[in-house]
mmCIF file of C-alpha atoms in Angstrom:
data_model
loop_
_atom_site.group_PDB
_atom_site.id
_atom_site.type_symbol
_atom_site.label_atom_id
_atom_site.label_comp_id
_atom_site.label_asym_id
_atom_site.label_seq_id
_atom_site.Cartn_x
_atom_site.Cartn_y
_atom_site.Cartn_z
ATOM 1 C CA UNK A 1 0.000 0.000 0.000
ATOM 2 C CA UNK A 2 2.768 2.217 1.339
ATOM 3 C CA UNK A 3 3.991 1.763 -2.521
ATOM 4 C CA UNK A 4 1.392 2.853 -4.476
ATOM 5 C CA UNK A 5 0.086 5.659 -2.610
ATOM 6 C CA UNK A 6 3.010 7.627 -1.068
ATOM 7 C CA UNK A 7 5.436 6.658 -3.652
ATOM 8 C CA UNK A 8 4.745 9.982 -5.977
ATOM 9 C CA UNK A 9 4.731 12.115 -2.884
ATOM 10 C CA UNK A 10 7.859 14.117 -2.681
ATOM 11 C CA UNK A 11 7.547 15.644 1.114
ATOM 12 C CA UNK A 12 8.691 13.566 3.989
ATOM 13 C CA UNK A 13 6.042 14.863 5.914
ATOM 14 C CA UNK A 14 3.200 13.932 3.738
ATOM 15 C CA UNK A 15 4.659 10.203 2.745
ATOM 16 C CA UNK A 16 4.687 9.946 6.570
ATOM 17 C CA UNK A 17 0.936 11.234 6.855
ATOM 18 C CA UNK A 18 -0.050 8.930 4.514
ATOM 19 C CA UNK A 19 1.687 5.892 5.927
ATOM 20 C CA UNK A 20 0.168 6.616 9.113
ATOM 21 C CA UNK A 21 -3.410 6.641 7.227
ATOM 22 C CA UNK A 22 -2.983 3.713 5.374
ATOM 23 C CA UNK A 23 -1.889 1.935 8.431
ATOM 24 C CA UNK A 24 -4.714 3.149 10.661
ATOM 25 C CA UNK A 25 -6.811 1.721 8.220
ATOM 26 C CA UNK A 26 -5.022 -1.851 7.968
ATOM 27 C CA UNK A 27 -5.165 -2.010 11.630
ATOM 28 C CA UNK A 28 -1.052 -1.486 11.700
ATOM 29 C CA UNK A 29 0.350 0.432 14.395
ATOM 30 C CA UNK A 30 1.619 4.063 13.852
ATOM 31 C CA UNK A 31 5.064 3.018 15.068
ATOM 32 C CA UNK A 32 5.367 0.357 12.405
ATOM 33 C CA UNK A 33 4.088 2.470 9.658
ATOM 34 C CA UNK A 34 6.446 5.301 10.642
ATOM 35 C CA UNK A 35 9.245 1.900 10.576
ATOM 36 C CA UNK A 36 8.230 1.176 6.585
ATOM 37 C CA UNK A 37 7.980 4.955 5.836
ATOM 38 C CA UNK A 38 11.209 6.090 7.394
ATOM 39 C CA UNK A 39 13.786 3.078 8.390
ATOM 40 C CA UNK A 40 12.652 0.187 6.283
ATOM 41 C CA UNK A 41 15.686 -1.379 4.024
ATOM 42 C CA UNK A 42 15.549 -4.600 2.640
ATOM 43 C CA UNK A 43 17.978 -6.985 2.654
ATOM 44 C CA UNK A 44 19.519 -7.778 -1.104
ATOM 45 C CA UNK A 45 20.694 -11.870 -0.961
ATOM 46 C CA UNK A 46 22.068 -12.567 -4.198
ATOM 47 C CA UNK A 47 22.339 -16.415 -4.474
ATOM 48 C CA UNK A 48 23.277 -19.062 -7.183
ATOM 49 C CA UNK A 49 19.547 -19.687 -8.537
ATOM 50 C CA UNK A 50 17.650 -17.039 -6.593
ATOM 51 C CA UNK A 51 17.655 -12.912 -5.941
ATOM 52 C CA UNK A 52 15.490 -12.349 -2.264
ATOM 53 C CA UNK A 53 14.968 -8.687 -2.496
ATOM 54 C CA UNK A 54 12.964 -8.031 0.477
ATOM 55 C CA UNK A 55 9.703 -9.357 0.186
ATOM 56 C CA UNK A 56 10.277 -11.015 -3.639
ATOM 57 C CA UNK A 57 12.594 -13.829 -4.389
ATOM 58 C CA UNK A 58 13.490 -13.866 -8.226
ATOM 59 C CA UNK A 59 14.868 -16.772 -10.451
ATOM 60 C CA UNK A 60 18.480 -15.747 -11.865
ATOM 61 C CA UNK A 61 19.587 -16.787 -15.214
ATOM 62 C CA UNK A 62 21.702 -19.094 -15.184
ATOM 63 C CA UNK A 63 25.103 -18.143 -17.963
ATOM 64 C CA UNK A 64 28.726 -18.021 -17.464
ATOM 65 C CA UNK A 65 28.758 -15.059 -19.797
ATOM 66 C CA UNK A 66 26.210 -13.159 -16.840
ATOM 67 C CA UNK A 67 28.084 -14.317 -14.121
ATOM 68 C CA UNK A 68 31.390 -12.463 -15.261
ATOM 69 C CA UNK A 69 29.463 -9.067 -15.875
ATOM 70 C CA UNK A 70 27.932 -9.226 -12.270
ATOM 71 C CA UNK A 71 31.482 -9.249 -10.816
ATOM 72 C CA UNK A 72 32.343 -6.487 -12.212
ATOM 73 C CA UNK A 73 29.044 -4.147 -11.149
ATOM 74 C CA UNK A 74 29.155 -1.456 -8.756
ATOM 75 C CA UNK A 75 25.999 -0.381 -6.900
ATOM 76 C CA UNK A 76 25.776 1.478 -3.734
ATOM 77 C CA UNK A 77 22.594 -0.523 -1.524
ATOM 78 C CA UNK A 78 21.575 2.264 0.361
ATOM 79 C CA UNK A 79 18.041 2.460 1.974
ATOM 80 C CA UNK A 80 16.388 4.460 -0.791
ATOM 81 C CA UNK A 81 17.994 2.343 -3.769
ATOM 82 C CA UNK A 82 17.305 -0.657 -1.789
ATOM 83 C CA UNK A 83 13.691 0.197 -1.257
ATOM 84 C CA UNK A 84 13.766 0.888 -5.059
ATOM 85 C CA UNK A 85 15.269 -2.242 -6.155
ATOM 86 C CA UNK A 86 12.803 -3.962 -4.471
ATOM 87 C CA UNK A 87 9.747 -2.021 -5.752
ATOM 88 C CA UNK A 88 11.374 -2.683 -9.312
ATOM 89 C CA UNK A 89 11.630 -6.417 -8.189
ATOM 90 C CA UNK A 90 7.764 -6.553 -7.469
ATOM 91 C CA UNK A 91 6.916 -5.205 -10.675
ATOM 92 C CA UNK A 92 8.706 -7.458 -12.569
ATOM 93 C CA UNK A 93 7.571 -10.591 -10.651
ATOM 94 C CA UNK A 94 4.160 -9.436 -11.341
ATOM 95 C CA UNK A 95 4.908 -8.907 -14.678
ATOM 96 C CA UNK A 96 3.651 -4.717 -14.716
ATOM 97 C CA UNK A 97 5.054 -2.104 -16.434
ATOM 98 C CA UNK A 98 7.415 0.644 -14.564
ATOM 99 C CA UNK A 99 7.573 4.390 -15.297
ATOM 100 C CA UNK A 100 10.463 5.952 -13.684
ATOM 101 C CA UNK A 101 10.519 9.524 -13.102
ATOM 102 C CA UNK A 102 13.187 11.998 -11.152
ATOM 103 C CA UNK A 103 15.789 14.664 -11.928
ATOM 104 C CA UNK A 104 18.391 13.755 -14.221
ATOM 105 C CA UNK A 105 21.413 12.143 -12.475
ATOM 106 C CA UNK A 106 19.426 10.004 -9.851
ATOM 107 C CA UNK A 107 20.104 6.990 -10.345
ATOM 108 C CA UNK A 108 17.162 5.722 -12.339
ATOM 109 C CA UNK A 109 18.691 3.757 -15.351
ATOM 110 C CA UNK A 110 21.813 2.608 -12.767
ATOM 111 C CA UNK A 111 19.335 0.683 -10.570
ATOM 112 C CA UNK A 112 17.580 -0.901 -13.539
ATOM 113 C CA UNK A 113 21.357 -1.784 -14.897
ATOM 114 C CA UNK A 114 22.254 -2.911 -11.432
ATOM 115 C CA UNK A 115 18.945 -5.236 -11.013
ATOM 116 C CA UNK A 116 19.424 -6.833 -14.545
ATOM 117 C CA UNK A 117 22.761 -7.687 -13.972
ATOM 118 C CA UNK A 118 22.017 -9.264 -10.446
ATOM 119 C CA UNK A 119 19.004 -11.278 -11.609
#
């Protein structure tokens, strides 16, 4: 929920608002909305068959030629690219369709790049 309706807000304030309305709704305490909203990062585990981006698991294709590029990728997991990664990850396990928009220099085609080459 927290993803599609606070996602296109740009004030902390207001995501934080809205996290706290969504979760008053769902019955989830204020404290553990303000957790997603504010200090949620998941956990990237790259394995041999798998990706577990916080709440999605992907397959990985299997290539030698894949495995050598992934080596040599550089990508800085904080908790906004994380959170990003796996928001990207949900879309494509479902299979939907992704617009990315921000300023130029952001980091939106570099965390496409980086999940393509990890998955």
């Amino acid at each position: 929920a927290l993803d599609c309706f606070t996602a296109m807000l740009s004030e902390h304030t207001s995501k934080l608002k809205m996290a706290e309305v969504i979760g008053s709704k769902l019955n989830i305490s204020r404290k553990k909305a303000e957790f997603f909203c504010q200090l949620y990062k998941p956990e990237i585990v790259i394995n041999e068959l798998d990706l577990q981006v916080g709440r999605v698991r992907l397959l990985r294709k299997q290539s030698e030629a894949v495995q050598i590029q992934r080596e040599k990728f550089t990508f800085a997991a904080t908790r906004p690219s994380s959170v990003l990664i796996e928001q990207l990850a949900v879309c494509v396990s479902k299979g939907e369709p992704v617009l990315l928009v921000g300023e130029t220099g952001t980091g939106k085609t570099s965390t496409v790049q980086y999940l393509a080459h990890i998955t």
